[in-house]
Amino acid sequence: RHIQFGRQLLLRQQHDNEAGDDGDDSFDLSHLQALSTVAAQLEQYENLVVANLGEELVELFLGWSPRNADPDRARELMYDGLGVCGRDALQRVYRIYVNRLLDVMRMTTRTTVGEFADEADSSVKACVTSMTLDRFLDCLKLLLEQLLDSIKSAVAVQEFCTSLQQQQQSNDDNSGRVALPFAKPSPDEDAPSEAVSSAAELSAKSIAELLRLRKEAHSLVALEEMKMLWNTCLSFLSQVESLSPGFKATGLRATLLSQAKAFVERKHESNMSAMAAALDSERWTQCDVSADRQAQLTRLCSGRAVTSSRSSTTRPGGASSTDKSPEADVEGVRYKVVWSSLFLVEMVMMNIDCAAHFQSLATNVVSKVSELLRLFNSRSTQLVLGAGAIHSAARLKSINAKHLSLVTQCLGMTIAILPHVRAALMAQLPPKQHNLLTDLDSIKKEYGEHNEKVLNKFVTIVGGIVEHGLAPRIGGTNFDTRARQLSEDVNPLPCCNFLDGVSTNTRKMHHVLNSLLPQDHLQDVFSRILAFLDHKVPSLFDAA
C-alpha cells in the first residue's frame, strides 16, 4: 500500500502540473534530482514484494487440502497483498503455481517409479521395463493415488478462488481493489481451471507413457492380470474426468485399448497353438469333468457366461472343487468327452470374458472364437476320420468305433453350447454388428456335417467287415447240403458262417456303442446299419 501511495503522490503532482497550475506557490517534484529514481525504486520494491508474497501463496496452494488449508492467510495475500499490486501480479503468481504444480507431479512420477526400482541409479524406462507385473501394479496404484491427490488439491484451490471471486462481485464497494483474475467466463483467463485441466492432462500422459514402456510385457500376462490393469487405469480415468469436467483422456484410453488388443491377439495365437498341440496329442479317450469345468458349462447355458467362477460360492449339487464327473452335463444331456473338447470350452469362455471386459474389442473376439471352433472341427476330422491320429503325437495303433463315438459326443456337446455362445457374444455387440454372428451359424452347420460323417463311419466299418471279411464265406458254404440237413434234422440248423459273422460283428458294435452313445444316437446309428444290411446282404448272395 505504501508503494501505491508513493506512486499516487508522484502522479498527483504530475497531474497538478499538467492541469496548468503555474502559480508561484507550486513546485514541480519531477525536477528534483533526488526523486528522479524513485519510480524505478518503487517498481523494484514492488517486484520483490510480489515475489515474496507470491512464493508464500504458491506454497499455500501446493499444500492445499481439506486438512491443510489456510483460507484466511490466502485471502489476505490475494486481497491485501497481491490484489493491490495490479491484476498482472496475481496472474503471474498463478502461472508460477501451475508450473510448480506440474513440476511436482513430474517429480512424483519419477520418485515413485524409483522407489520400486531394483537399482537406485536406473532410468525410468529401465525401472518400468524390468518390473514384474505385481510390482508394477503396486507402483501404479501408489502413483495414481498421489496424482489424484495433486489434482484434488488443484480442484480445492479452484473452488477457493471461485468463491473469492463470487464474494468480490457481491460486494458493491469502491475500495479500489482490482478484480481477482479467477473464475472469469473466458476460458483463456480461467487460471484455476487451467491448473486442473493441465494436471489432469499431465497425469494421463504420464500413465500412458508408463504403459507404453511395458507394451510387450502386457501382451503376455494372464487374463485376470490384464483385467486388473484395465480396471485400475479406467477407475483412475473416471475419477480424473469427474474432477476436470470437459477433459477426456483420449490418449490414455487409446493406449489402454491398444494394449488390450495386443493382449487379445497374442492370447489368440497362444490358444491356437495350444489347441493344435492338444489335438495332436489327443488319444481320444474319455476324461473326467472337474466341478470347475462343469460350473463353466452351467454358467454358459444359464446366461451367466461372464460371471466369474470365483464369485460363485456354491456349485451344482454342492460339489467341491475337487469333485469330478465322468460326463459333462449340458442342459440335462450328458456327454462323454475328451480333454481337448473341454480345453476348447475353456478357451471359448475366456474369449467371451474378453469380449465382456473389453467391449471395444468384441468384434475381434467373435472372429477369434470362430477360428478356434473351426480349428477343432477341421483338425479332429483329419485326426479321426482321416486316421491322422495314427501318425500324430498320440501314435494310435488304429481308429476304432470307440474313438468315433467319443468324437460324436464331443461334437454333440459343442453343437449344444453354440447357441449359448452366440447369445453371450451378442450381448456384448451393438445391434449393427449382430450380423457378425452368422459365422457361428455356419460353424454349427459344419459341426453337424462332421457329426453326420462320423455316424456314417459306423456304417462304413460294418460294411467293410461284411464286404471284405465275411462275403468270401458265402462261396464256401454248400447251401444244397444245408437244405437237405434242414429237412432231415428236427433240430434248428445253425446259421451259416456268413450270417453268423454279420450277427456277431453287429452285436460287438452294439456292445461298444451302447456304453458310449446316448440312446437317440445309438438308435440312429443302428437304423443306418440295419438299413445297410437289408440292402447289402441280399446283393451279396445274388453276386455269389
Coordinates of C-alpha atoms in Angstrom, one line a residue:
R1 CA 0.0 0.0 0.0
H2 CA 2.9 2.3 0.7
I3 CA 4.2 1.7 -2.8
Q4 CA 0.9 2.5 -4.3
F5 CA 0.6 5.7 -2.1
G6 CA 4.0 6.9 -3.2
R7 CA 3.1 6.4 -6.8
Q8 CA -0.1 8.3 -6.3
L9 CA 1.7 11.3 -4.8
L10 CA 4.0 11.4 -7.8
L11 CA 1.2 11.0 -10.2
R12 CA -0.9 13.6 -8.4
Q13 CA 1.9 16.2 -8.5
Q14 CA 2.5 15.4 -12.2
H15 CA -1.3 15.8 -12.8
D16 CA -1.4 19.1 -11.0
N17 CA 1.4 20.4 -13.2
E18 CA -0.3 19.2 -16.3
A19 CA -3.5 20.9 -15.2
G20 CA -1.7 24.2 -15.8
D21 CA -1.3 25.4 -12.2
D22 CA 1.5 27.9 -12.8
G23 CA 1.1 29.8 -9.6
D24 CA 4.2 31.0 -7.7
D25 CA 3.4 28.5 -4.8
S26 CA 3.6 25.4 -6.9
F27 CA 6.7 23.3 -7.2
D28 CA 7.5 20.6 -9.9
L29 CA 8.8 17.5 -7.9
S30 CA 9.8 15.8 -11.1
H31 CA 12.6 18.3 -11.5
L32 CA 14.2 17.3 -8.2
Q33 CA 17.3 15.2 -8.8
A34 CA 16.8 13.3 -5.5
L35 CA 13.4 12.0 -6.7
S36 CA 14.4 11.1 -10.2
T37 CA 14.9 7.4 -9.4
V38 CA 12.0 6.9 -7.0
A39 CA 9.7 5.5 -9.6
A40 CA 12.2 2.8 -10.6
Q41 CA 13.0 2.0 -7.0
L42 CA 9.2 1.7 -6.2
E43 CA 8.9 -0.8 -9.1
Q44 CA 11.8 -2.9 -7.9
Y45 CA 10.4 -2.9 -4.4
E46 CA 7.0 -3.9 -5.7
N47 CA 8.5 -6.8 -7.7
L48 CA 10.3 -8.0 -4.6
V49 CA 7.1 -7.8 -2.6
V50 CA 5.2 -9.6 -5.3
A51 CA 7.8 -12.3 -5.4
N52 CA 7.8 -12.9 -1.7
L53 CA 4.0 -12.8 -1.3
G54 CA 3.6 -14.9 -4.5
E55 CA 6.0 -17.5 -3.2
E56 CA 4.1 -17.8 0.0
L57 CA 0.8 -18.0 -1.8
V58 CA 2.2 -20.7 -4.2
E59 CA 3.4 -22.8 -1.3
L60 CA -0.1 -22.4 0.3
F61 CA -1.8 -23.6 -2.9
L62 CA 0.6 -26.5 -3.4
G63 CA -0.1 -27.8 0.1
W64 CA -3.8 -27.1 -0.1
S65 CA -6.0 -29.9 1.2
P66 CA -9.1 -30.2 3.4
R67 CA -6.8 -30.9 6.4
N68 CA -4.1 -28.5 5.4
A69 CA -5.6 -25.2 4.2
D70 CA -5.3 -21.6 5.4
P71 CA -8.0 -19.7 3.6
D72 CA -7.6 -16.6 5.8
R73 CA -4.0 -16.2 5.0
A74 CA -4.6 -16.9 1.3
R75 CA -7.4 -14.3 1.2
E76 CA -5.1 -11.8 2.9
L77 CA -2.3 -12.4 0.4
M78 CA -4.7 -12.1 -2.5
Y79 CA -6.7 -9.1 -1.4
D80 CA -4.4 -7.0 0.8
G81 CA -1.1 -8.1 -0.7
L82 CA -1.1 -9.1 -4.4
G83 CA -4.5 -7.6 -5.2
V84 CA -3.4 -4.0 -4.7
C85 CA -0.3 -4.6 -6.9
G86 CA -2.5 -5.0 -10.0
R87 CA -4.1 -7.7 -12.0
D88 CA -0.9 -8.8 -13.7
A89 CA 0.7 -9.6 -10.4
L90 CA -2.0 -12.2 -9.4
Q91 CA -1.9 -13.7 -12.9
R92 CA 1.9 -14.1 -12.8
V93 CA 1.7 -15.8 -9.4
Y94 CA -0.9 -18.2 -10.6
R95 CA 1.1 -19.1 -13.7
I96 CA 4.0 -19.9 -11.3
Y97 CA 1.7 -22.1 -9.3
V98 CA 0.5 -24.0 -12.3
N99 CA 4.1 -24.6 -13.5
R100 CA 5.2 -25.6 -10.0
L101 CA 2.2 -28.0 -9.6
L102 CA 3.2 -29.7 -12.9
D103 CA 6.8 -29.9 -11.8
V104 CA 5.8 -31.6 -8.5
M105 CA 3.7 -34.1 -10.4
R106 CA 6.6 -35.0 -12.7
M107 CA 8.9 -35.4 -9.7
T108 CA 6.3 -37.5 -8.0
T109 CA 6.2 -39.9 -11.0
R110 CA 10.0 -40.2 -11.2
T111 CA 10.3 -40.7 -7.4
T112 CA 7.5 -43.2 -7.1
V113 CA 8.9 -45.3 -10.0
G114 CA 12.4 -45.0 -8.5
E115 CA 11.2 -46.4 -5.2
F116 CA 10.2 -49.7 -6.9
A117 CA 13.4 -49.9 -8.9
D118 CA 15.8 -52.8 -8.4
E119 CA 18.7 -50.4 -8.9
A120 CA 18.8 -47.0 -7.4
D121 CA 20.5 -45.3 -10.4
S122 CA 18.3 -46.8 -13.1
S123 CA 16.4 -44.6 -15.5
V124 CA 12.6 -44.5 -15.5
K125 CA 12.5 -46.6 -18.6
A126 CA 14.8 -49.3 -17.2
C127 CA 12.9 -49.3 -13.9
V128 CA 9.5 -49.8 -15.6
T129 CA 10.5 -52.4 -18.1
S130 CA 12.3 -54.5 -15.5
M131 CA 9.4 -54.7 -13.0
T132 CA 7.3 -57.8 -12.6
L133 CA 3.6 -57.2 -13.2
D134 CA 2.7 -57.4 -9.5
R135 CA 5.4 -54.9 -8.7
F136 CA 4.3 -52.6 -11.5
L137 CA 0.7 -52.7 -10.3
D138 CA 1.8 -51.8 -6.8
C139 CA 3.8 -48.9 -8.2
L140 CA 1.0 -47.8 -10.5
K141 CA -1.6 -47.8 -7.7
L142 CA 0.6 -45.7 -5.4
L143 CA 1.4 -43.3 -8.3
L144 CA -2.3 -43.0 -9.3
E145 CA -3.2 -42.2 -5.7
Q146 CA -0.6 -39.4 -5.5
L147 CA -1.5 -37.9 -8.8
L148 CA -5.2 -37.9 -7.8
D149 CA -4.2 -36.1 -4.6
S150 CA -2.5 -33.4 -6.6
I151 CA -5.5 -33.0 -8.9
K152 CA -7.9 -32.8 -5.9
S153 CA -5.6 -30.2 -4.4
A154 CA -5.9 -28.1 -7.6
V155 CA -9.7 -28.5 -7.6
A156 CA -9.8 -27.3 -4.0
V157 CA -7.7 -24.3 -4.9
Q158 CA -10.0 -23.6 -7.9
E159 CA -13.1 -23.8 -5.6
F160 CA -11.5 -21.4 -3.1
C161 CA -10.6 -18.9 -5.8
T162 CA -14.0 -19.1 -7.4
S163 CA -15.7 -18.4 -4.0
L164 CA -13.4 -15.4 -3.5
Q165 CA -14.4 -14.1 -7.0
Q166 CA -18.1 -14.5 -6.2
Q167 CA -17.7 -12.7 -2.8
Q168 CA -15.9 -9.9 -4.5
Q169 CA -18.6 -9.5 -7.2
S170 CA -21.3 -9.5 -4.5
N171 CA -19.6 -6.6 -2.6
D172 CA -20.5 -3.5 -4.4
D173 CA -17.9 -1.2 -2.9
N174 CA -15.3 1.2 -4.3
S175 CA -12.4 0.1 -2.3
G176 CA -10.1 0.4 -5.2
R177 CA -9.0 -3.2 -5.2
V178 CA -8.6 -4.8 -8.6
A179 CA -10.8 -7.7 -9.7
L180 CA -9.2 -11.0 -9.0
P181 CA -8.3 -12.8 -12.2
F182 CA -10.1 -16.0 -11.2
A183 CA -13.2 -17.8 -12.4
K184 CA -13.6 -15.5 -15.4
P185 CA -16.2 -16.5 -18.0
S186 CA -13.5 -16.6 -20.7
P187 CA -11.7 -20.0 -20.7
D188 CA -8.4 -18.2 -21.6
E189 CA -8.4 -16.4 -18.3
D190 CA -9.7 -19.1 -16.1
A191 CA -6.4 -19.8 -14.3
P192 CA -7.7 -22.3 -11.7
S193 CA -9.5 -24.4 -14.4
E194 CA -6.3 -24.3 -16.4
A195 CA -4.4 -25.8 -13.4
V196 CA -6.9 -28.6 -13.0
S197 CA -7.0 -29.4 -16.7
S198 CA -3.2 -29.2 -17.0
A199 CA -2.7 -31.5 -14.0
A200 CA -5.3 -34.0 -15.5
E201 CA -3.6 -33.9 -18.9
L202 CA -0.1 -34.4 -17.4
S203 CA -1.3 -37.3 -15.2
A204 CA -2.9 -39.1 -18.2
K205 CA 0.1 -38.6 -20.3
S206 CA 2.5 -39.9 -17.6
I207 CA 0.4 -43.1 -17.1
A208 CA 0.1 -43.6 -20.8
E209 CA 3.9 -43.4 -21.2
L210 CA 4.5 -45.9 -18.4
L211 CA 2.1 -48.3 -20.1
R212 CA 3.7 -47.8 -23.5
L213 CA 7.1 -48.8 -22.0
R214 CA 5.5 -52.1 -20.9
K215 CA 3.6 -52.8 -24.1
E216 CA 5.4 -56.1 -24.9
A217 CA 5.2 -57.4 -21.3
H218 CA 1.5 -56.7 -21.0
S219 CA 0.7 -58.7 -24.1
L220 CA 2.0 -61.8 -22.3
V221 CA 0.1 -61.5 -19.0
A222 CA -2.9 -63.7 -17.9
L223 CA -6.4 -62.5 -18.5
E224 CA -7.1 -61.8 -14.8
E225 CA -3.9 -59.7 -14.6
M226 CA -4.9 -57.7 -17.8
K227 CA -8.3 -57.1 -16.4
M228 CA -6.8 -55.8 -13.1
L229 CA -4.6 -53.4 -15.1
W230 CA -7.5 -52.3 -17.2
N231 CA -9.8 -51.7 -14.2
T232 CA -7.1 -49.8 -12.3
C233 CA -6.5 -47.4 -15.2
L234 CA -10.2 -46.9 -16.1
S235 CA -11.0 -46.2 -12.4
F236 CA -8.3 -43.5 -12.4
L237 CA -9.6 -42.1 -15.7
S238 CA -13.2 -41.8 -14.4
Q239 CA -12.1 -40.0 -11.3
V240 CA -9.8 -37.6 -13.2
E241 CA -12.6 -36.8 -15.8
S242 CA -15.0 -36.2 -13.0
L243 CA -12.6 -33.8 -11.3
S244 CA -11.9 -32.0 -14.6
P245 CA -15.2 -31.6 -16.5
G246 CA -14.6 -31.4 -20.2
F247 CA -11.3 -33.2 -20.1
K248 CA -11.2 -36.5 -22.0
A249 CA -8.1 -38.7 -21.6
T250 CA -8.2 -39.9 -25.2
G251 CA -4.5 -40.6 -25.3
L252 CA -4.6 -42.9 -22.2
R253 CA -7.8 -44.6 -23.4
A254 CA -6.1 -45.3 -26.8
T255 CA -3.1 -46.7 -25.1
L256 CA -5.2 -49.0 -22.9
L257 CA -7.2 -50.2 -25.9
S258 CA -4.1 -50.8 -28.0
Q259 CA -2.6 -52.9 -25.2
A260 CA -5.8 -54.8 -24.7
K261 CA -5.9 -55.5 -28.4
A262 CA -2.3 -56.7 -28.4
F263 CA -3.2 -58.9 -25.4
V264 CA -6.2 -60.5 -27.2
E265 CA -4.1 -61.1 -30.4
R266 CA -1.2 -62.7 -28.5
K267 CA -3.5 -64.8 -26.4
H268 CA -5.4 -66.0 -29.5
E269 CA -2.1 -67.0 -31.1
S270 CA -1.2 -68.9 -27.9
N271 CA -4.7 -70.5 -27.8
M272 CA -4.5 -71.7 -31.4
S273 CA -1.1 -73.2 -30.9
A274 CA -2.2 -74.8 -27.6
M275 CA -5.3 -76.2 -29.2
A276 CA -3.4 -77.7 -32.1
A277 CA -0.9 -79.3 -29.8
A278 CA -3.7 -80.7 -27.6
L279 CA -5.4 -82.2 -30.6
D280 CA -2.2 -83.7 -31.9
S281 CA -1.5 -85.4 -28.6
E282 CA -5.2 -86.4 -28.0
R283 CA -5.6 -90.1 -27.6
W284 CA -9.4 -89.8 -27.9
T285 CA -10.1 -91.5 -24.5
Q286 CA -12.8 -90.4 -22.1
C287 CA -11.7 -87.9 -19.4
D288 CA -13.4 -86.8 -16.2
V289 CA -15.0 -83.4 -15.9
S290 CA -14.0 -81.4 -12.9
A291 CA -16.5 -79.4 -10.9
D292 CA -15.0 -76.1 -12.1
R293 CA -15.3 -77.1 -15.7
Q294 CA -18.9 -78.2 -15.2
A295 CA -19.6 -74.9 -13.5
Q296 CA -18.3 -73.2 -16.6
L297 CA -20.8 -75.1 -18.8
T298 CA -23.6 -74.4 -16.4
R299 CA -22.9 -70.7 -16.3
L300 CA -22.7 -70.6 -20.1
C301 CA -26.0 -72.4 -20.6
S302 CA -27.8 -70.3 -17.9
G303 CA -26.9 -67.0 -19.5
R304 CA -24.1 -66.2 -16.9
A305 CA -21.1 -66.8 -19.1
V306 CA -19.3 -63.6 -17.9
T307 CA -19.8 -64.3 -14.2
S308 CA -16.5 -65.3 -12.6
S309 CA -16.4 -68.7 -11.1
R310 CA -14.6 -67.1 -8.1
S311 CA -17.7 -65.1 -7.3
S312 CA -19.8 -68.3 -7.1
T313 CA -19.7 -69.8 -3.6
T314 CA -21.8 -72.8 -4.4
R315 CA -21.6 -75.4 -7.2
P316 CA -24.3 -77.6 -8.6
G317 CA -25.3 -80.4 -6.2
G318 CA -23.0 -79.0 -3.5
A319 CA -19.9 -80.4 -5.3
S320 CA -16.5 -79.3 -4.2
S321 CA -13.7 -78.0 -6.5
T322 CA -12.0 -81.5 -6.3
D323 CA -15.1 -83.5 -7.3
K324 CA -15.2 -85.0 -10.8
S325 CA -17.8 -86.4 -13.0
P326 CA -17.3 -88.9 -15.8
E327 CA -19.6 -86.9 -18.1
A328 CA -20.3 -83.3 -19.0
D329 CA -23.8 -82.1 -18.4
V330 CA -25.3 -79.6 -20.8
E331 CA -29.0 -78.7 -20.0
G332 CA -29.6 -82.2 -18.6
V333 CA -28.0 -84.1 -21.5
R334 CA -24.8 -85.9 -20.6
Y335 CA -21.8 -86.2 -22.9
K336 CA -18.7 -88.4 -22.7
V337 CA -15.9 -86.1 -23.8
V338 CA -12.2 -85.9 -24.3
W339 CA -9.7 -83.4 -22.8
S340 CA -9.3 -81.3 -26.0
S341 CA -13.0 -80.7 -26.1
L342 CA -13.0 -79.3 -22.5
F343 CA -10.0 -77.3 -23.4
L344 CA -12.0 -75.8 -26.3
V345 CA -14.8 -74.8 -24.0
E346 CA -12.3 -73.1 -21.6
M347 CA -10.8 -71.0 -24.5
V348 CA -14.2 -70.0 -25.8
M349 CA -15.2 -68.9 -22.3
M350 CA -12.0 -66.9 -21.9
N351 CA -12.8 -65.1 -25.2
I352 CA -16.4 -64.4 -24.0
D353 CA -14.9 -62.9 -20.9
C354 CA -12.6 -60.7 -23.0
A355 CA -15.5 -59.5 -25.1
A356 CA -17.4 -58.6 -21.9
H357 CA -14.5 -56.8 -20.3
F358 CA -13.0 -55.1 -23.3
Q359 CA -16.2 -54.4 -25.2
S360 CA -14.5 -52.2 -27.8
L361 CA -12.8 -55.5 -28.9
A362 CA -15.9 -57.6 -29.0
T363 CA -16.0 -57.7 -32.8
N364 CA -12.4 -59.0 -32.8
V365 CA -13.3 -61.7 -30.3
V366 CA -16.1 -63.1 -32.5
S367 CA -13.6 -63.9 -35.2
K368 CA -11.2 -65.5 -32.6
V369 CA -14.0 -67.8 -31.3
S370 CA -14.9 -68.8 -34.9
E371 CA -11.2 -69.6 -35.7
L372 CA -10.9 -71.8 -32.5
L373 CA -14.1 -73.7 -33.3
R374 CA -13.1 -74.3 -36.9
L375 CA -9.6 -75.4 -35.8
F376 CA -11.1 -78.0 -33.5
N377 CA -13.5 -79.2 -36.2
S378 CA -11.1 -79.4 -39.0
R379 CA -8.2 -80.9 -37.1
S380 CA -10.4 -83.5 -35.3
T381 CA -11.7 -84.5 -38.8
Q382 CA -8.2 -85.1 -40.0
L383 CA -7.1 -87.0 -36.9
V384 CA -10.1 -89.4 -36.6
L385 CA -12.0 -89.7 -39.8
G386 CA -8.8 -89.2 -41.7
A387 CA -6.8 -91.5 -39.4
G388 CA -4.2 -88.8 -38.8
A389 CA -4.0 -89.7 -35.1
I390 CA -2.0 -92.8 -36.2
H391 CA 0.8 -90.6 -37.3
S392 CA 0.3 -87.7 -34.8
A393 CA 2.0 -87.3 -31.4
A394 CA -0.7 -89.6 -30.0
R395 CA 0.6 -92.6 -32.1
L396 CA -2.7 -94.5 -32.0
K397 CA -2.4 -98.0 -33.5
S398 CA -5.8 -97.7 -35.2
I399 CA -9.0 -95.7 -35.3
N400 CA -11.9 -97.8 -33.9
A401 CA -15.6 -97.3 -33.0
K402 CA -14.7 -96.2 -29.5
H403 CA -12.7 -93.3 -30.8
L404 CA -15.5 -92.4 -33.3
S405 CA -18.2 -92.5 -30.5
L406 CA -16.2 -90.0 -28.4
V407 CA -15.8 -87.7 -31.4
T408 CA -19.5 -87.6 -32.0
Q409 CA -20.1 -87.0 -28.3
C410 CA -17.7 -84.0 -28.3
L411 CA -19.3 -82.7 -31.5
G412 CA -22.7 -83.1 -29.9
M413 CA -21.7 -81.1 -26.8
T414 CA -20.2 -78.3 -28.9
I415 CA -23.3 -78.1 -31.1
A416 CA -25.4 -77.9 -27.9
I417 CA -23.5 -75.0 -26.4
L418 CA -23.1 -73.0 -29.7
P419 CA -26.5 -71.2 -29.3
H420 CA -25.4 -70.1 -25.8
V421 CA -22.0 -68.9 -27.1
R422 CA -23.8 -66.9 -29.7
A423 CA -26.1 -65.3 -27.2
A424 CA -23.2 -64.4 -24.9
L425 CA -21.3 -62.7 -27.7
M426 CA -24.5 -61.0 -28.9
A427 CA -24.9 -59.4 -25.5
Q428 CA -21.5 -57.6 -26.0
L429 CA -22.1 -56.4 -29.5
P430 CA -24.0 -53.3 -30.7
P431 CA -27.1 -54.2 -32.8
K432 CA -25.5 -53.1 -36.0
Q433 CA -22.8 -55.8 -35.6
H434 CA -25.1 -58.8 -34.8
N435 CA -24.7 -59.9 -38.4
L436 CA -21.1 -61.0 -37.5
L437 CA -22.7 -63.9 -35.6
T438 CA -23.9 -65.5 -38.7
D439 CA -20.5 -67.1 -38.9
L440 CA -21.3 -69.1 -35.8
D441 CA -24.4 -70.4 -37.6
S442 CA -22.3 -71.6 -40.4
I443 CA -19.9 -73.3 -37.9
K444 CA -22.9 -75.1 -36.3
K445 CA -23.8 -76.4 -39.7
E446 CA -20.2 -77.6 -40.3
Y447 CA -20.2 -79.4 -36.9
G448 CA -23.5 -81.1 -37.9
E449 CA -22.0 -82.2 -41.2
H450 CA -18.9 -83.6 -39.4
N451 CA -21.1 -85.4 -36.9
E452 CA -23.1 -86.9 -39.8
K453 CA -19.9 -88.2 -41.3
V454 CA -18.9 -89.8 -38.0
L455 CA -22.3 -91.6 -37.7
N456 CA -22.0 -92.8 -41.3
K457 CA -18.5 -94.1 -40.5
F458 CA -20.0 -96.7 -38.2
V459 CA -22.0 -98.0 -41.1
T460 CA -18.8 -98.0 -43.2
I461 CA -17.0 -100.0 -40.6
V462 CA -19.7 -102.7 -40.5
G463 CA -19.9 -102.6 -44.3
G464 CA -16.2 -103.1 -44.7
I465 CA -16.3 -106.2 -42.4
V466 CA -19.3 -107.6 -44.3
E467 CA -18.0 -107.0 -47.8
H468 CA -14.3 -107.8 -47.3
G469 CA -14.2 -110.1 -44.3
L470 CA -17.4 -112.1 -44.4
A471 CA -18.6 -112.1 -48.0
P472 CA -16.0 -114.8 -49.1
R473 CA -17.7 -117.2 -46.7
I474 CA -20.7 -117.3 -48.9
G475 CA -18.8 -119.1 -51.6
G476 CA -17.5 -121.7 -49.2
T477 CA -21.0 -122.6 -48.0
N478 CA -22.9 -125.5 -49.7
F479 CA -26.4 -124.3 -49.4
D480 CA -27.8 -127.5 -51.0
T481 CA -26.4 -129.7 -48.3
R482 CA -27.7 -127.3 -45.7
A483 CA -31.1 -127.5 -47.3
R484 CA -31.1 -131.3 -47.0
Q485 CA -29.9 -131.1 -43.4
L486 CA -32.7 -128.7 -42.6
S487 CA -35.3 -131.2 -44.0
E488 CA -33.8 -134.2 -42.3
D489 CA -32.8 -132.8 -38.9
V490 CA -35.5 -131.8 -36.4
N491 CA -33.0 -129.6 -34.5
P492 CA -32.6 -126.0 -35.5
L493 CA -30.0 -125.6 -38.2
P494 CA -27.0 -123.3 -37.2
C495 CA -26.7 -120.1 -39.1
C496 CA -24.3 -120.1 -42.0
N497 CA -20.8 -118.7 -41.3
F498 CA -21.5 -115.5 -43.3
L499 CA -24.7 -114.5 -41.5
D500 CA -23.2 -115.7 -38.2
G501 CA -20.3 -113.3 -38.8
V502 CA -22.7 -110.5 -39.6
S503 CA -24.7 -111.1 -36.5
T504 CA -21.6 -111.4 -34.3
N505 CA -19.9 -108.2 -35.6
T506 CA -23.2 -106.2 -35.3
R507 CA -23.5 -107.3 -31.7
K508 CA -20.0 -106.3 -30.9
M509 CA -20.6 -102.9 -32.4
H510 CA -23.7 -102.5 -30.3
H511 CA -21.9 -103.6 -27.2
V512 CA -19.2 -100.9 -27.7
L513 CA -21.6 -98.1 -28.7
N514 CA -24.2 -98.9 -26.1
S515 CA -21.9 -97.7 -23.3
L516 CA -20.7 -94.6 -25.2
L517 CA -23.6 -93.2 -27.2
P518 CA -26.8 -91.7 -25.9
Q519 CA -29.9 -93.7 -26.8
D520 CA -31.0 -91.4 -29.6
H521 CA -27.6 -91.6 -31.3
L522 CA -27.5 -95.3 -30.8
Q523 CA -30.8 -95.8 -32.4
D524 CA -29.8 -93.5 -35.3
V525 CA -26.6 -95.5 -35.9
F526 CA -28.2 -98.9 -35.9
S527 CA -31.1 -97.8 -38.0
R528 CA -28.5 -96.9 -40.6
I529 CA -26.5 -100.2 -40.1
L530 CA -29.6 -102.4 -40.4
A531 CA -30.8 -100.4 -43.4
F532 CA -27.4 -101.1 -45.0
L533 CA -27.5 -104.8 -44.2
D534 CA -31.0 -105.1 -45.5
H535 CA -29.8 -103.8 -48.8
K536 CA -26.3 -105.3 -48.9
V537 CA -26.8 -108.9 -47.8
P538 CA -29.2 -109.9 -50.5
S539 CA -27.0 -108.3 -53.1
L540 CA -24.0 -110.3 -51.8
F541 CA -26.0 -113.5 -52.1
D542 CA -27.1 -112.6 -55.6
A543 CA -23.5 -111.9 -56.6
A544 CA -22.3 -115.2 -55.1

